[in-house]
Amino acid sequence: MLRAILSRSSALRPSSFRPVALDFYRFKSTESKVMEEDPAPFKKIMAANRGEIATRINRAASELGVSSAGIYSYEDRFTQHRYKADQAFQLDRTKSPVAAYLDIDTIVKICLQNGVEAVHPGYGFLSENMKFASALERVGITFVGPTVGNLNTFGDKTLAREQAIAANVPVVPGSDDAFATVAEARTFIEDPQYNCSYPVIVKAAMGGGGRGIRVVLTAEELEPMFTQASNEALNAFGDGRCFVEKYVRDPRHIEVQCLGDGTGEVVHLWDRDCSVQRRHQKVIETAPAHGLAESTREAILGDAVRLLGGAKYRNAGTVEFLVDQEGNHFFMEVNPRVQVEHTVTEEISGVDIVQSQILLASGKTLNELGLTQADIPAPLGFAMQCRVTTENPSQDFRPDTGTIDVFRMPGGMGIRLDDGPGFPGAKITPHYDSLLVKITAKARDRKDAAAKLVRALKEFRVRGVTTNKSFLLNVLQNREFLTEVVDTGFIAANPYLLEPLREQDRAQKLLHYIGHIIVNGTPKELGAMGPPPSTVDPFVPVLKEPTPEQSPSLKQVFDEHGAKAFAKAVRASEGLLITDTTWRDAHQSLLATRLRTTDMLHIAPATKIALRNAYSLECWGGATFDVAMRFLRECPWDRLGALREAVPDIPLQMLLRGANAVGYTSYPDNVVHEFCKRSKEHGMDVFRVFDSVNYVENMRLGIDAVGGAGGIVEAAIGYTGDVADPNRGNYDLEYYLDLAKQLDDLGVHVLAIKDMAGLLKPQAATMLIGALREAHPDLPIHVHTHDTAGTGVASMLAAAHAGADAVDAAMDAMSGTTSQPSLGALVASTAGTSLDTGLALNEVSAVNEYWEECRGLYAPFESGQKSGSADVYTHEMPGGQYTNLLFQSSQLGLTGQWSEVKKAYAAANRLLGDIIKVTPSSKVTGDLAQFMVNNKLTEEEVIERAETLSFPKSVIEYFQGYLGIPPFGFPEPLRTKVLKGTTIEGTDGLTCFEGRPGADLSPMDLDAARSMLQEKWGDMDGSNNTIRDVDVMSHAMYPNVYDEYMEHKREFGKLSYVDTRTFLTGMEVGQELTVTLEPGKQLVVKLISVSQPNLDGLVSIQFELNGSPRQVQVKDQTRTSETIARPKALHGVEGSVGAPMPGVVLETKVNKGDKVKMGDALVSLSAMKMETMVAAPVSGVVTRVVVTANDQIDAGDLLVEIEED
């Protein structure tokens, strides 16, 4: 065995030293206590290479007591091989990154001026270059490698082949000489005397590493394949000649590691199997070869030793063979250098190959080193190596570049690491080989070695660049690889091996998100305009588990007996049933729908106890669906599933917009049916089905879809006007009774009154509910209202006394003003009476205390309302819209004009025909109101100028009938003026729909949508990305919003487990945060520092993650940029078309020179979910287009100029 030879480190440089290169670095080396009889082989040795092999050489030198010197290019100035050497010298900066390491003159000059006695070239670069070896020998510097003669023989594949034939080593039929042209190669192949017909393999005469090799199957392929191989070889090795061999199909690649001392003595260190290859480049290597017949092994070992012995080979070399399916072996080539995979041989032989190279180069013989063949034991177990590279297997192994954010190395028994350029903060450039680290495992057998590699790869963490880790894991866990003999076609025969690994990378993405918030603040679109979140964490009460009820709960009745039994149980229930809206409409009305799932789940255990006798918990649908994705970056389906799991025994309730599902437009019937089906499967029970204009045909689709899905159909009538006021208009008692009868005839399970604006006064409630109860004695009645005017509790009590079975309310802290009436007040008011809710005030109060503190977390979204306002009876704005519209108005530059917006809302309602106002009809009314205030339009001016105004898209679509037909028709002549005879895109000349707008829509191809989404998002990093049925539904409802959500998830990961304060405001320096990713997996995050922006605007943020340093860099988007002064439209000039409101340009529809007619689309704008198509106010020719897509514009900014006809 190899003796450890230690000696004093010679760290002093000659007194005449003058560094030849810039930026000389010196590192202190530790002197070793050595034995006098074992002097160091050299005083100083240079590793003339980079990356892991340079580090490997430096380590071997240190163990031998030899001082080490390194070289590095300018691009490599931060890589670790520089500082792993005792000294390091920069190469010529004027040369390219690769050419610097091939610069023989500069390297020799550095050696001479710095006392280098020997140079180890590693592999690649100059390792097989005779000129380099000769240049070193001429100046008395030892080349740690073969002799120049050896390099000449074995560096040229043609000469190596001749040497093999002379040594009686079997070779594949092929050319003795390398060819410079295709014609020469073709002549040889077609000559039958050479027995080398197609298929053949074209191989570069010089070099290795899989470069300059092409398989040629037919004569037609020869010219392009030979040309590619020749050009590749010329660029890589400076010699484009190639020779031709008979192609051996599906062979194994077996090689033998040898050491020679130049006297003719050669030993082998056993064999290696390198058959797992991609495009002739080795991927995973094992030693010894698995499943190789002993007779074949003995023949290969003997041939390798005889070949090199006959050449009096010196130093380390590898003889490579092909072994065919019958066990015949053929010589391929000799690699006259150390190889990447030498580590597996070291592990099974116990011989340090790099140290041996250095000692042999110093003149030692194998006998002196104790390396006779008899001294080398049989292989000690199995070793297996994999190369972790910065390549993307799913993208044809495309190299990746970037900055490494995280680099966590594995370890443990049986794992060896040969590390290269990887460390946190390292910049991976495109200039060099993509190798990050070699991981070698040693175990008693092949399977155990593979298991150790799998474990190590799973421990290994690299973030910031893509690696081939997934590919390696796929190979190492492949049954064929583990149990059978594989050949060089293994990877090509198993394309699934290239499938990417679904690494979640949750921690680093979380840090990036927190860093983004720290640097750039809460995203503006989130609407966090108020004070910061409270610093108080809400106290979560723990309620005592109640005694099990004797009678089944409403949820149990529904689950076991169905919706009709549920309705019957509701009617038979004593007292007043309560629906708690805190989880949906309450926060929509008060906090712009911004309540996050995590804050609901915290209180869910107490809620399921306190509200166990409730009618339902309203928690889903309506605006919460798109807001979850659009602003909260959550999946609404995941929210529903989590709430269902947390509260299993109380019915869950959602808001379904009839034919609009949870969107703002009509969808194909199959989409609505599929949506309801998936909602029911995900845990929904009660579907409150409504239509924004009480259009029964729209409701019918929703009712049928819910019924088909097996849900509880609660059909809701939108309430407006005042049935107690005979002068209010058409919305009288008869209207509501007639509508209720139509719904009852459709077979609904529950009838609801949906008073969106809080217009239902106590007297009106008594009249309406009393009349409905008399007309429908068996139908449960459920009443919903808002407390905007402060009469909510009184109205709900009046409704209950008149015969309502259930009413909506919200936890006290989330009630009042535009939200629902106080739940606690209703519980207390009815306690001990015939209307007793069955809820305990002390339990409800405990839950309410949580919401009192939790609401403080959402302070940024508070509207600023201090009290109720009776002017709701004038403007009739829905409570759920009030806060959202207030925020939108501020974003549109209408701050300070809220009173004008409310007045305009009432005017807009009249212009639209006095309609039911609930999403999406309420959005139409709000958009029109803001449009009027923005453009300073009166009600009369809207009618007069309607033909020339660019109305919001929602207003145009309303008049086109996209929402259905309002109860009393569309107002004329306004409708005709707005539509201007324009036909609806995608229809056969329709200017407006006459019935249900979605009735004629073709079914959506859901399978095609899934395939498209799978292709688009299926390879996204982070968790299991298989597109689910519910994901298809999210896309169907909101395709653009879903894409934005997925893009955000791709960048920042899942954020639902982040607490709300951090989600909104990030962290403070010194703050420590615990994040629970899942049960048993926690992250402890501490913010250490935040830098100032650098010249590129990047801010470096230092964290500690579970005690380890982590860094992220975030672009500072708040830095002021040059403001573009946009021209304004000329007042009074009709052809000077200005923006009707501030927003973002979505698309320009015209170009300079286009002819347009009055009403033609010019520019599409978007602001706060409100789209507007700016139309041509005159006919003429476009002379100027000022804006382009994504431009931010203000009201009045010039968009287009038209020269009138």
mmCIF file with all atom_site columns, N, CA and C in Angstrom, residues 493-527:
data_model
loop_
_atom_site.group_PDB
_atom_site.id
_atom_site.type_symbol
_atom_site.label_atom_id
_atom_site.label_alt_id
_atom_site.label_comp_id
_atom_site.label_asym_id
_atom_site.label_entity_id
_atom_site.label_seq_id
_atom_site.pdbx_PDB_ins_code
_atom_site.Cartn_x
_atom_site.Cartn_y
_atom_site.Cartn_z
_atom_site.occupancy
_atom_site.B_iso_or_equiv
_atom_site.pdbx_formal_charge
_atom_site.auth_seq_id
_atom_site.auth_comp_id
_atom_site.auth_asym_id
_atom_site.auth_atom_id
_atom_site.pdbx_PDB_model_num
ATOM 1   N N  . ALA A 1 493 ? -32.398 4.802  -23.846 1.00 0.00 ? 493 ALA A N  1
ATOM 2   C CA . ALA A 1 493 ? -33.539 3.892  -23.802 1.00 0.00 ? 493 ALA A CA 1
ATOM 3   C C  . ALA A 1 493 ? -34.517 4.235  -22.688 1.00 0.00 ? 493 ALA A C  1
ATOM 4   N N  . ASN A 1 494 ? -34.152 5.149  -21.815 1.00 0.00 ? 494 ASN A N  1
ATOM 5   C CA . ASN A 1 494 ? -35.000 5.520  -20.680 1.00 0.00 ? 494 ASN A CA 1
ATOM 6   C C  . ASN A 1 494 ? -35.153 7.031  -20.620 1.00 0.00 ? 494 ASN A C  1
ATOM 7   N N  . PRO A 1 495 ? -35.897 7.618  -21.558 1.00 0.00 ? 495 PRO A N  1
ATOM 8   C CA . PRO A 1 495 ? -36.003 9.093  -21.609 1.00 0.00 ? 495 PRO A CA 1
ATOM 9   C C  . PRO A 1 495 ? -36.628 9.702  -20.365 1.00 0.00 ? 495 PRO A C  1
ATOM 10  N N  . TYR A 1 496 ? -37.388 8.909  -19.594 1.00 0.00 ? 496 TYR A N  1
ATOM 11  C CA . TYR A 1 496 ? -38.007 9.469  -18.385 1.00 0.00 ? 496 TYR A CA 1
ATOM 12  C C  . TYR A 1 496 ? -36.956 9.938  -17.385 1.00 0.00 ? 496 TYR A C  1
ATOM 13  N N  . LEU A 1 497 ? -35.733 9.425  -17.522 1.00 0.00 ? 497 LEU A N  1
ATOM 14  C CA . LEU A 1 497 ? -34.672 9.818  -16.595 1.00 0.00 ? 497 LEU A CA 1
ATOM 15  C C  . LEU A 1 497 ? -34.415 11.325 -16.641 1.00 0.00 ? 497 LEU A C  1
ATOM 16  N N  . LEU A 1 498 ? -34.805 11.941 -17.739 1.00 0.00 ? 498 LEU A N  1
ATOM 17  C CA . LEU A 1 498 ? -34.552 13.375 -17.918 1.00 0.00 ? 498 LEU A CA 1
ATOM 18  C C  . LEU A 1 498 ? -35.636 14.241 -17.283 1.00 0.00 ? 498 LEU A C  1
ATOM 19  N N  . GLU A 1 499 ? -36.687 13.613 -16.749 1.00 0.00 ? 499 GLU A N  1
ATOM 20  C CA . GLU A 1 499 ? -37.768 14.389 -16.156 1.00 0.00 ? 499 GLU A CA 1
ATOM 21  C C  . GLU A 1 499 ? -37.253 15.167 -14.951 1.00 0.00 ? 499 GLU A C  1
ATOM 22  N N  . PRO A 1 500 ? -37.656 16.430 -14.805 1.00 0.00 ? 500 PRO A N  1
ATOM 23  C CA . PRO A 1 500 ? -37.120 17.260 -13.714 1.00 0.00 ? 500 PRO A CA 1
ATOM 24  C C  . PRO A 1 500 ? -37.616 16.821 -12.351 1.00 0.00 ? 500 PRO A C  1
ATOM 25  N N  . LEU A 1 501 ? -36.821 17.082 -11.365 1.00 0.00 ? 501 LEU A N  1
ATOM 26  C CA . LEU A 1 501 ? -37.171 16.801 -9.974  1.00 0.00 ? 501 LEU A CA 1
ATOM 27  C C  . LEU A 1 501 ? -38.081 17.901 -9.458  1.00 0.00 ? 501 LEU A C  1
ATOM 28  N N  . ARG A 1 502 ? -39.123 17.509 -8.726  1.00 0.00 ? 502 ARG A N  1
ATOM 29  C CA . ARG A 1 502 ? -40.055 18.482 -8.166  1.00 0.00 ? 502 ARG A CA 1
ATOM 30  C C  . ARG A 1 502 ? -39.550 18.947 -6.804  1.00 0.00 ? 502 ARG A C  1
ATOM 31  N N  . GLU A 1 503 ? -38.498 19.729 -6.824  1.00 0.00 ? 503 GLU A N  1
ATOM 32  C CA . GLU A 1 503 ? -38.000 20.281 -5.561  1.00 0.00 ? 503 GLU A CA 1
ATOM 33  C C  . GLU A 1 503 ? -38.806 21.525 -5.210  1.00 0.00 ? 503 GLU A C  1
ATOM 34  N N  . GLN A 1 504 ? -39.186 21.633 -3.950  1.00 0.00 ? 504 GLN A N  1
ATOM 35  C CA . GLN A 1 504 ? -40.082 22.713 -3.566  1.00 0.00 ? 504 GLN A CA 1
ATOM 36  C C  . GLN A 1 504 ? -39.333 24.020 -3.320  1.00 0.00 ? 504 GLN A C  1
ATOM 37  N N  . ASP A 1 505 ? -38.127 23.937 -2.811  1.00 0.00 ? 505 ASP A N  1
ATOM 38  C CA . ASP A 1 505 ? -37.327 25.151 -2.600  1.00 0.00 ? 505 ASP A CA 1
ATOM 39  C C  . ASP A 1 505 ? -38.104 26.182 -1.790  1.00 0.00 ? 505 ASP A C  1
ATOM 40  N N  . ARG A 1 506 ? -38.853 25.697 -0.810  1.00 0.00 ? 506 ARG A N  1
ATOM 41  C CA . ARG A 1 506 ? -39.775 26.580 -0.088  1.00 0.00 ? 506 ARG A CA 1
ATOM 42  C C  . ARG A 1 506 ? -39.044 27.655 0.713   1.00 0.00 ? 506 ARG A C  1
ATOM 43  N N  . ALA A 1 507 ? -37.962 27.259 1.361   1.00 0.00 ? 507 ALA A N  1
ATOM 44  C CA . ALA A 1 507 ? -37.282 28.204 2.249   1.00 0.00 ? 507 ALA A CA 1
ATOM 45  C C  . ALA A 1 507 ? -36.705 29.389 1.486   1.00 0.00 ? 507 ALA A C  1
ATOM 46  N N  . GLN A 1 508 ? -35.972 29.101 0.403   1.00 0.00 ? 508 GLN A N  1
ATOM 47  C CA . GLN A 1 508 ? -35.330 30.184 -0.324  1.00 0.00 ? 508 GLN A CA 1
ATOM 48  C C  . GLN A 1 508 ? -36.355 31.096 -0.989  1.00 0.00 ? 508 GLN A C  1
ATOM 49  N N  . LYS A 1 509 ? -37.434 30.510 -1.505  1.00 0.00 ? 509 LYS A N  1
ATOM 50  C CA . LYS A 1 509 ? -38.478 31.339 -2.108  1.00 0.00 ? 509 LYS A CA 1
ATOM 51  C C  . LYS A 1 509 ? -39.148 32.224 -1.059  1.00 0.00 ? 509 LYS A C  1
ATOM 52  N N  . LEU A 1 510 ? -39.316 31.681 0.136   1.00 0.00 ? 510 LEU A N  1
ATOM 53  C CA . LEU A 1 510 ? -39.892 32.479 1.217   1.00 0.00 ? 510 LEU A CA 1
ATOM 54  C C  . LEU A 1 510 ? -38.991 33.656 1.541   1.00 0.00 ? 510 LEU A C  1
ATOM 55  N N  . LEU A 1 511 ? -37.689 33.410 1.621   1.00 0.00 ? 511 LEU A N  1
ATOM 56  C CA . LEU A 1 511 ? -36.759 34.502 1.907   1.00 0.00 ? 511 LEU A CA 1
ATOM 57  C C  . LEU A 1 511 ? -36.789 35.555 0.799   1.00 0.00 ? 511 LEU A C  1
ATOM 58  N N  . HIS A 1 512 ? -36.917 35.110 -0.427  1.00 0.00 ? 512 HIS A N  1
ATOM 59  C CA . HIS A 1 512 ? -37.007 36.062 -1.538  1.00 0.00 ? 512 HIS A CA 1
ATOM 60  C C  . HIS A 1 512 ? -38.263 36.924 -1.393  1.00 0.00 ? 512 HIS A C  1
ATOM 61  N N  . TYR A 1 513 ? -39.364 36.309 -0.992  1.00 0.00 ? 513 TYR A N  1
ATOM 62  C CA . TYR A 1 513 ? -40.590 37.088 -0.827  1.00 0.00 ? 513 TYR A CA 1
ATOM 63  C C  . TYR A 1 513 ? -40.425 38.112 0.298   1.00 0.00 ? 513 TYR A C  1
ATOM 64  N N  . ILE A 1 514 ? -39.935 37.656 1.442   1.00 0.00 ? 514 ILE A N  1
ATOM 65  C CA . ILE A 1 514 ? -39.744 38.575 2.571   1.00 0.00 ? 514 ILE A CA 1
ATOM 66  C C  . ILE A 1 514 ? -38.801 39.702 2.166   1.00 0.00 ? 514 ILE A C  1
ATOM 67  N N  . GLY A 1 515 ? -37.729 39.331 1.462   1.00 0.00 ? 515 GLY A N  1
ATOM 68  C CA . GLY A 1 515 ? -36.791 40.351 1.002   1.00 0.00 ? 515 GLY A CA 1
ATOM 69  C C  . GLY A 1 515 ? -37.439 41.348 0.066   1.00 0.00 ? 515 GLY A C  1
ATOM 70  N N  . HIS A 1 516 ? -38.294 40.849 -0.818  1.00 0.00 ? 516 HIS A N  1
ATOM 71  C CA . HIS A 1 516 ? -38.992 41.739 -1.758  1.00 0.00 ? 516 HIS A CA 1
ATOM 72  C C  . HIS A 1 516 ? -39.869 42.732 -1.006  1.00 0.00 ? 516 HIS A C  1
ATOM 73  N N  . ILE A 1 517 ? -40.570 42.267 0.023   1.00 0.00 ? 517 ILE A N  1
ATOM 74  C CA . ILE A 1 517 ? -41.426 43.164 0.799   1.00 0.00 ? 517 ILE A CA 1
ATOM 75  C C  . ILE A 1 517 ? -40.579 44.163 1.582   1.00 0.00 ? 517 ILE A C  1
ATOM 76  N N  . ILE A 1 518 ? -39.451 43.707 2.145   1.00 0.00 ? 518 ILE A N  1
ATOM 77  C CA . ILE A 1 518 ? -38.569 44.601 2.905   1.00 0.00 ? 518 ILE A CA 1
ATOM 78  C C  . ILE A 1 518 ? -38.076 45.740 2.018   1.00 0.00 ? 518 ILE A C  1
ATOM 79  N N  . VAL A 1 519 ? -37.667 45.391 0.803   1.00 0.00 ? 519 VAL A N  1
ATOM 80  C CA . VAL A 1 519 ? -37.055 46.385 -0.083  1.00 0.00 ? 519 VAL A CA 1
ATOM 81  C C  . VAL A 1 519 ? -38.104 47.258 -0.773  1.00 0.00 ? 519 VAL A C  1
ATOM 82  N N  . ASN A 1 520 ? -39.164 46.645 -1.271  1.00 0.00 ? 520 ASN A N  1
ATOM 83  C CA . ASN A 1 520 ? -40.113 47.367 -2.117  1.00 0.00 ? 520 ASN A CA 1
ATOM 84  C C  . ASN A 1 520 ? -41.449 47.671 -1.458  1.00 0.00 ? 520 ASN A C  1
ATOM 85  N N  . GLY A 1 521 ? -41.634 47.164 -0.232  1.00 0.00 ? 521 GLY A N  1
ATOM 86  C CA . GLY A 1 521 ? -42.875 47.446 0.474   1.00 0.00 ? 521 GLY A CA 1
ATOM 87  C C  . GLY A 1 521 ? -44.013 46.563 0.011   1.00 0.00 ? 521 GLY A C  1
ATOM 88  N N  . THR A 1 522 ? -45.143 46.702 0.674   1.00 0.00 ? 522 THR A N  1
ATOM 89  C CA . THR A 1 522 ? -46.335 45.941 0.310   1.00 0.00 ? 522 THR A CA 1
ATOM 90  C C  . THR A 1 522 ? -46.743 46.288 -1.110  1.00 0.00 ? 522 THR A C  1
ATOM 91  N N  . PRO A 1 523 ? -47.021 45.275 -1.942  1.00 0.00 ? 523 PRO A N  1
ATOM 92  C CA . PRO A 1 523 ? -47.409 45.566 -3.333  1.00 0.00 ? 523 PRO A CA 1
ATOM 93  C C  . PRO A 1 523 ? -48.567 46.547 -3.397  1.00 0.00 ? 523 PRO A C  1
ATOM 94  N N  . LYS A 1 524 ? -48.439 47.535 -4.232  1.00 0.00 ? 524 LYS A N  1
ATOM 95  C CA . LYS A 1 524 ? -49.440 48.593 -4.326  1.00 0.00 ? 524 LYS A CA 1
ATOM 96  C C  . LYS A 1 524 ? -50.821 48.042 -4.657  1.00 0.00 ? 524 LYS A C  1
ATOM 97  N N  . GLU A 1 525 ? -50.841 47.009 -5.518  1.00 0.00 ? 525 GLU A N  1
ATOM 98  C CA . GLU A 1 525 ? -52.127 46.476 -5.946  1.00 0.00 ? 525 GLU A CA 1
ATOM 99  C C  . GLU A 1 525 ? -52.882 45.799 -4.808  1.00 0.00 ? 525 GLU A C  1
ATOM 100 N N  . LEU A 1 526 ? -52.197 45.484 -3.730  1.00 0.00 ? 526 LEU A N  1
ATOM 101 C CA . LEU A 1 526 ? -52.868 44.852 -2.603  1.00 0.00 ? 526 LEU A CA 1
ATOM 102 C C  . LEU A 1 526 ? -53.775 45.838 -1.880  1.00 0.00 ? 526 LEU A C  1
ATOM 103 N N  . GLY A 1 527 ? -53.502 47.130 -2.033  1.00 0.00 ? 527 GLY A N  1
ATOM 104 C CA . GLY A 1 527 ? -54.395 48.142 -1.474  1.00 0.00 ? 527 GLY A CA 1
ATOM 105 C C  . GLY A 1 527 ? -54.218 48.398 0.007   1.00 0.00 ? 527 GLY A C  1
#
